[in-house]
């Protein structure tokens, strides 16, 4: 179903008590962080699909390209700033009595815009840190990249010598169980769910949308193009996220 932003929709927002917001790469696109697939993007780095380069195995096979990818992404994040959509979502924590913000984004822009880290679930991790595949220790990405720039080909974990990788959830890697449980709890409890800037094609997190719907929540999808779950939404809003969101609440 598709509606313009009607008085009815605004009333639903005003009445919402428990809100779950799920965001995807589209929210950060206007901050200059490219999406992977939206708008016909085919994500390839040095001839390799991003799915391959960000998988853990790649670290043992093609280290220079992987560190170059991390460095490229660090540069993108360093020069990107929250856009009006991030600020609007941050404002919602003052508007709704209960808000959970689950983001598939790894860029930290929600927190930069003022969203409380206590309310944000970074379901696919963060690109701003590295993590050790052996002991799980985390450190700033910038510190690891400084070691690469200083001549280390593959900086190892300072604690145990294990392999470091970006603290993002790679393709094929499991989500953090507690993060997924938190998202699912919020989906079961919410009376309004918004999915913003995501094609809803990445699982298991896309599965929270049907869970919210089956639990009785109104589902609103905001995206520039069709998503895989438009059919179950109560409202689908198409257009620029940063233009649409400030008009909702
Ligand atoms: P996606 O790339 O599959 O889909 C993004 C959607 O946003 C597309 O449908 C696109 O049409 C839409 N979009 C882009 N700009 C928009 C705008 N200004 N207004 C309205 N809609 C807009 O993204 P996804 O579903 O989040 O899945 C990709 C995965 O890749 C995620 O799980 C995430 O972890 C990762 N990723 C993260 C970032 C980031 O951190 N910013 C960037 C790229 C990919």
Coordinates of C-alpha atoms and ligand atoms in Angstrom, one line a residue:
X1 CA 0.0 0.0 0.0
X2 CA 1.2 3.5 -0.7
X3 CA 0.0 6.6 1.0
X4 CA 1.2 10.2 1.0
X5 CA 2.0 11.6 4.5
X6 CA -1.5 11.9 5.6
X7 CA -3.1 13.3 8.8
X8 CA -3.9 9.7 9.7
X9 CA -0.3 8.7 9.4
X10 CA 0.8 11.6 11.6
X11 CA -1.8 10.6 14.2
X12 CA -0.4 7.1 14.3
X13 CA 3.0 8.5 14.9
X14 CA 1.6 10.8 17.7
X15 CA 0.0 7.8 19.4
X16 CA 2.9 5.4 19.1
X17 CA 4.4 4.4 22.5
X18 CA 6.9 1.6 21.7
X19 CA 8.8 2.2 18.4
X20 CA 11.3 0.0 16.6
X21 CA 13.3 1.7 13.9
X22 CA 15.4 -0.4 11.5
X23 CA 17.8 1.5 9.3
X24 CA 19.9 0.5 6.3
X25 CA 22.6 1.9 4.0
X26 CA 20.0 4.3 2.4
X27 CA 20.0 6.5 5.5
X28 CA 23.7 7.2 5.1
X29 CA 23.7 7.6 1.3
X30 CA 23.0 11.3 1.5
X31 CA 26.0 11.6 3.9
X32 CA 28.2 10.3 1.1
X33 CA 28.5 6.7 2.3
X34 CA 27.7 4.5 -0.7
X35 CA 25.1 1.7 -0.4
X36 CA 26.1 -1.7 -1.6
X37 CA 23.3 -2.5 -4.0
X38 CA 20.8 0.3 -4.1
X39 CA 20.5 2.3 -7.3
X40 CA 22.2 -0.4 -9.4
X41 CA 25.4 -0.4 -7.4
X42 CA 27.5 -3.5 -7.8
X43 CA 30.0 -3.4 -5.0
X44 CA 33.4 -4.5 -6.1
X45 CA 36.8 -3.6 -4.7
X46 CA 40.0 -4.3 -6.7
X47 CA 38.0 -6.7 -8.9
X48 CA 36.6 -8.6 -5.9
X49 CA 33.0 -8.5 -4.7
X50 CA 32.6 -6.9 -1.3
X51 CA 30.9 -10.1 -0.1
X52 CA 34.3 -11.8 -0.7
X53 CA 36.6 -9.2 0.6
X54 CA 34.7 -8.7 3.9
X55 CA 34.5 -12.4 4.6
X56 CA 37.0 -13.6 7.3
X57 CA 38.8 -16.1 5.0
X58 CA 39.9 -13.3 2.7
X59 CA 42.2 -12.1 5.4
X60 CA 44.4 -15.0 4.9
X61 CA 44.4 -14.8 1.2
X62 CA 44.7 -11.2 0.2
X63 CA 45.9 -9.1 3.0
X64 CA 47.0 -5.9 1.2
X65 CA 43.7 -5.6 -0.6
X66 CA 41.7 -6.1 2.6
X67 CA 43.7 -3.4 4.5
X68 CA 43.4 -1.1 1.5
X69 CA 39.6 -1.6 1.6
X70 CA 39.5 -0.9 5.4
X71 CA 41.6 2.2 4.7
X72 CA 39.4 3.4 1.8
X73 CA 36.3 2.9 4.0
X74 CA 37.9 4.8 6.9
X75 CA 38.5 7.7 4.5
X76 CA 34.8 7.6 3.5
X77 CA 33.6 7.6 7.1
X78 CA 36.1 10.3 8.2
X79 CA 34.7 12.7 5.6
X80 CA 31.0 11.8 6.2
X81 CA 28.7 13.6 8.6
X82 CA 25.1 12.9 9.7
X83 CA 22.4 14.2 7.4
X84 CA 18.9 15.5 8.4
X85 CA 17.6 11.9 8.5
X86 CA 20.1 10.9 11.3
X87 CA 19.2 14.0 13.2
X88 CA 15.5 13.4 12.9
X89 CA 15.8 9.8 14.1
X90 CA 17.9 11.1 17.0
X91 CA 15.1 13.5 17.9
X92 CA 12.6 10.6 18.1
X93 CA 14.2 9.4 21.4
X94 CA 12.7 12.5 23.0
X95 CA 9.3 11.9 21.3
X96 CA 8.5 8.3 21.8
X97 CA 8.3 6.8 25.3
X98 CA 10.3 3.7 24.2
X99 CA 12.5 3.6 21.2
X100 CA 14.9 0.9 19.9
X101 CA 17.1 1.8 16.9
X102 CA 18.5 -1.2 15.1
X103 CA 20.9 -0.2 12.4
X104 CA 22.5 -2.3 9.7
X105 CA 25.0 0.5 9.1
X106 CA 28.5 0.2 10.3
X107 CA 29.3 3.9 10.1
X108 CA 28.4 5.2 13.5
X109 CA 26.5 8.2 12.1
X110 CA 23.4 7.6 14.2
X111 CA 25.5 8.1 17.4
X112 CA 27.3 11.0 15.8
X113 CA 23.9 12.7 15.3
X114 CA 23.0 12.2 19.0
X115 CA 21.2 8.9 19.1
X116 CA 22.0 7.4 22.5
X117 CA 24.4 4.5 22.3
X118 CA 22.2 2.8 24.8
X119 CA 19.3 2.7 22.3
X120 CA 21.3 1.8 19.2
X121 CA 21.9 -1.8 18.3
X122 CA 24.6 -2.0 15.6
X123 CA 23.4 -5.3 14.3
X124 CA 26.2 -5.6 11.7
X125 CA 28.9 -4.2 13.9
X126 CA 31.1 -1.2 13.3
X127 CA 33.7 -0.3 10.8
X128 CA 35.3 2.2 13.2
X129 CA 37.0 -0.7 15.1
X130 CA 38.9 -3.9 14.5
X131 CA 38.4 -7.1 16.4
X132 CA 40.6 -10.1 16.9
X133 CA 39.3 -13.3 15.3
X134 CA 41.0 -15.3 18.2
X135 CA 40.4 -13.4 21.4
X136 CA 37.7 -10.9 20.4
X137 CA 39.7 -7.9 21.7
X138 CA 38.7 -4.6 20.0
X139 CA 40.7 -1.6 19.1
X140 CA 40.2 1.5 17.0
X141 CA 40.5 0.9 13.3
X142 CA 42.6 4.0 13.0
X143 CA 45.3 2.5 15.3
X144 CA 45.5 -0.7 13.2
X145 CA 45.7 1.3 10.0
X146 CA 48.5 3.4 11.4
X147 CA 50.5 0.2 11.9
X148 CA 49.9 -0.7 8.3
X149 CA 51.1 2.7 7.2
X150 CA 54.2 2.3 9.4
X151 CA 55.1 -0.8 7.4
X152 CA 53.4 -3.8 9.0
X153 CA 51.9 -5.9 6.3
X154 CA 49.3 -7.6 8.5
X155 CA 49.1 -6.1 12.0
X156 CA 48.3 -8.8 14.5
X157 CA 46.3 -8.6 17.8
X158 CA 48.6 -7.0 20.4
X159 CA 47.2 -9.3 23.1
X160 CA 47.2 -12.8 21.5
X161 CA 48.8 -12.4 18.0
X162 CA 45.5 -13.4 16.3
X163 CA 44.2 -12.0 13.0
X164 CA 42.5 -8.6 13.2
X165 CA 39.5 -7.8 11.0
X166 CA 37.1 -4.9 10.8
X167 CA 34.6 -5.2 13.7
X168 CA 31.8 -5.6 11.2
X169 CA 29.7 -8.8 10.8
X170 CA 31.1 -10.3 7.6
X171 CA 29.0 -12.2 5.1
X172 CA 28.6 -15.7 6.5
X173 CA 29.4 -14.7 10.1
X174 CA 26.8 -15.0 12.8
X175 CA 25.3 -12.0 14.4
X176 CA 25.9 -11.3 18.1
X177 CA 23.2 -13.4 19.7
X178 CA 22.2 -10.8 22.3
X179 CA 21.9 -8.0 19.7
X180 CA 19.6 -10.2 17.6
X181 CA 17.5 -11.1 20.7
X182 CA 17.2 -7.4 21.6
X183 CA 16.0 -6.6 18.1
X184 CA 13.5 -9.5 18.1
X185 CA 12.2 -8.5 21.6
X186 CA 11.7 -4.9 20.4
X187 CA 9.9 -6.3 17.3
X188 CA 7.5 -8.3 19.4
X189 CA 6.8 -5.4 21.8
X190 CA 6.5 -2.4 19.4
X191 CA 3.3 -0.8 18.2
X192 CA 5.0 1.0 15.4
X193 CA 7.9 -0.3 13.3
X194 CA 9.7 1.8 10.7
X195 CA 12.2 0.3 8.2
X196 CA 14.2 3.1 6.6
X197 CA 16.7 3.0 3.8
X198 CA 17.0 -0.7 3.5
X199 CA 15.9 -3.2 0.8
X200 CA 15.1 -5.7 3.6
X201 CA 17.1 -8.4 1.8
X202 CA 19.7 -9.1 4.4
X203 CA 18.8 -11.9 6.9
X204 CA 18.3 -12.6 9.7
X205 CA 17.7 -9.0 10.6
X206 CA 15.1 -8.4 7.9
X207 CA 13.0 -11.1 9.7
X208 CA 12.1 -8.6 12.4
X209 CA 9.7 -6.9 10.1
X210 CA 7.3 -9.8 9.8
X211 CA 7.7 -10.4 13.5
X212 CA 6.6 -6.9 14.3
X213 CA 3.7 -7.2 11.9
X214 CA 2.5 -10.5 13.3
X215 CA 2.8 -9.0 16.8
X216 CA 0.3 -6.3 15.9
X217 CA 2.5 -3.4 15.0
X218 CA 1.9 -0.9 12.2
X219 CA 4.7 -1.2 9.7
X220 CA 6.0 1.8 7.8
X221 CA 8.6 1.4 5.1
X222 CA 10.6 4.4 3.8
X223 CA 12.8 3.8 0.8
X224 CA 13.6 5.2 -2.6
X225 CA 12.8 1.9 -4.4
X226 CA 10.7 -1.1 -3.7
X227 CA 11.8 -3.4 -0.9
X228 CA 11.2 -7.1 -0.4
X229 CA 8.6 -6.4 2.3
X230 CA 6.4 -3.7 0.8
X231 CA 3.5 -6.1 0.6
X232 CA 3.2 -6.5 4.3
X233 CA 3.7 -2.8 5.2
X234 CA 0.7 -0.7 6.3
X235 CA 2.4 2.3 4.7
X236 CA 5.1 2.6 2.1
X237 CA 6.7 6.0 1.5
X238 CA 8.9 6.4 -1.6
X239 CA 11.4 9.2 -1.9
X240 CA 14.4 10.8 -0.3
X241 CA 14.7 9.8 3.3
X242 CA 16.1 13.1 4.5
X243 CA 13.2 14.9 2.9
X244 CA 10.5 12.5 4.2
X245 CA 11.5 11.9 7.8
X246 CA 11.3 15.4 9.1
X247 CA 7.7 15.6 7.8
X248 CA 6.5 12.5 9.8
X249 CA 6.6 13.3 13.4
Ligands
LIG1 P1 21.1 -1.8 0.5 O1 22.3 -1.1 -0.2 O2 20.7 -3.1 0.1 O3 19.8 -0.9 0.2 C1 19.8 0.5 0.5 C2 18.5 1.1 0.0 O4 18.4 2.5 0.3 C3 18.3 0.9 -1.5 O5 17.0 0.3 -1.7 C4 18.3 2.4 -2.0 O6 17.3 2.6 -3.0 C5 17.8 3.1 -0.8 N1 18.3 4.5 -0.8 C6 19.6 5.0 -1.1 N2 19.6 6.3 -0.9 C7 18.4 6.7 -0.5 C8 17.8 8.0 -0.2 N3 18.6 9.1 -0.2 N4 16.5 8.0 0.1 C9 15.8 6.9 0.1 N5 16.3 5.7 -0.1 C10 17.6 5.6 -0.4 O7 21.3 -1.6 2.0 P2 20.9 -2.5 3.2 O8 19.6 -3.2 3.0 O9 21.2 -1.7 4.4 O10 22.0 -3.8 3.1 C11 23.3 -3.6 2.8 C12 24.2 -4.1 3.9 O11 25.5 -3.5 3.7 C13 23.8 -3.7 5.3 O12 23.5 -4.8 6.0 C14 25.0 -3.0 5.9 O13 25.5 -3.7 7.0 C15 26.0 -2.8 4.9 N6 26.3 -1.4 4.5 C16 26.4 -0.5 5.4 C17 26.7 0.8 5.0 C18 26.9 1.9 6.0 O14 27.3 1.6 7.1 N7 26.5 3.2 5.7 C19 26.9 1.2 3.6 C20 26.8 0.1 2.7 C21 26.5 -1.2 3.1

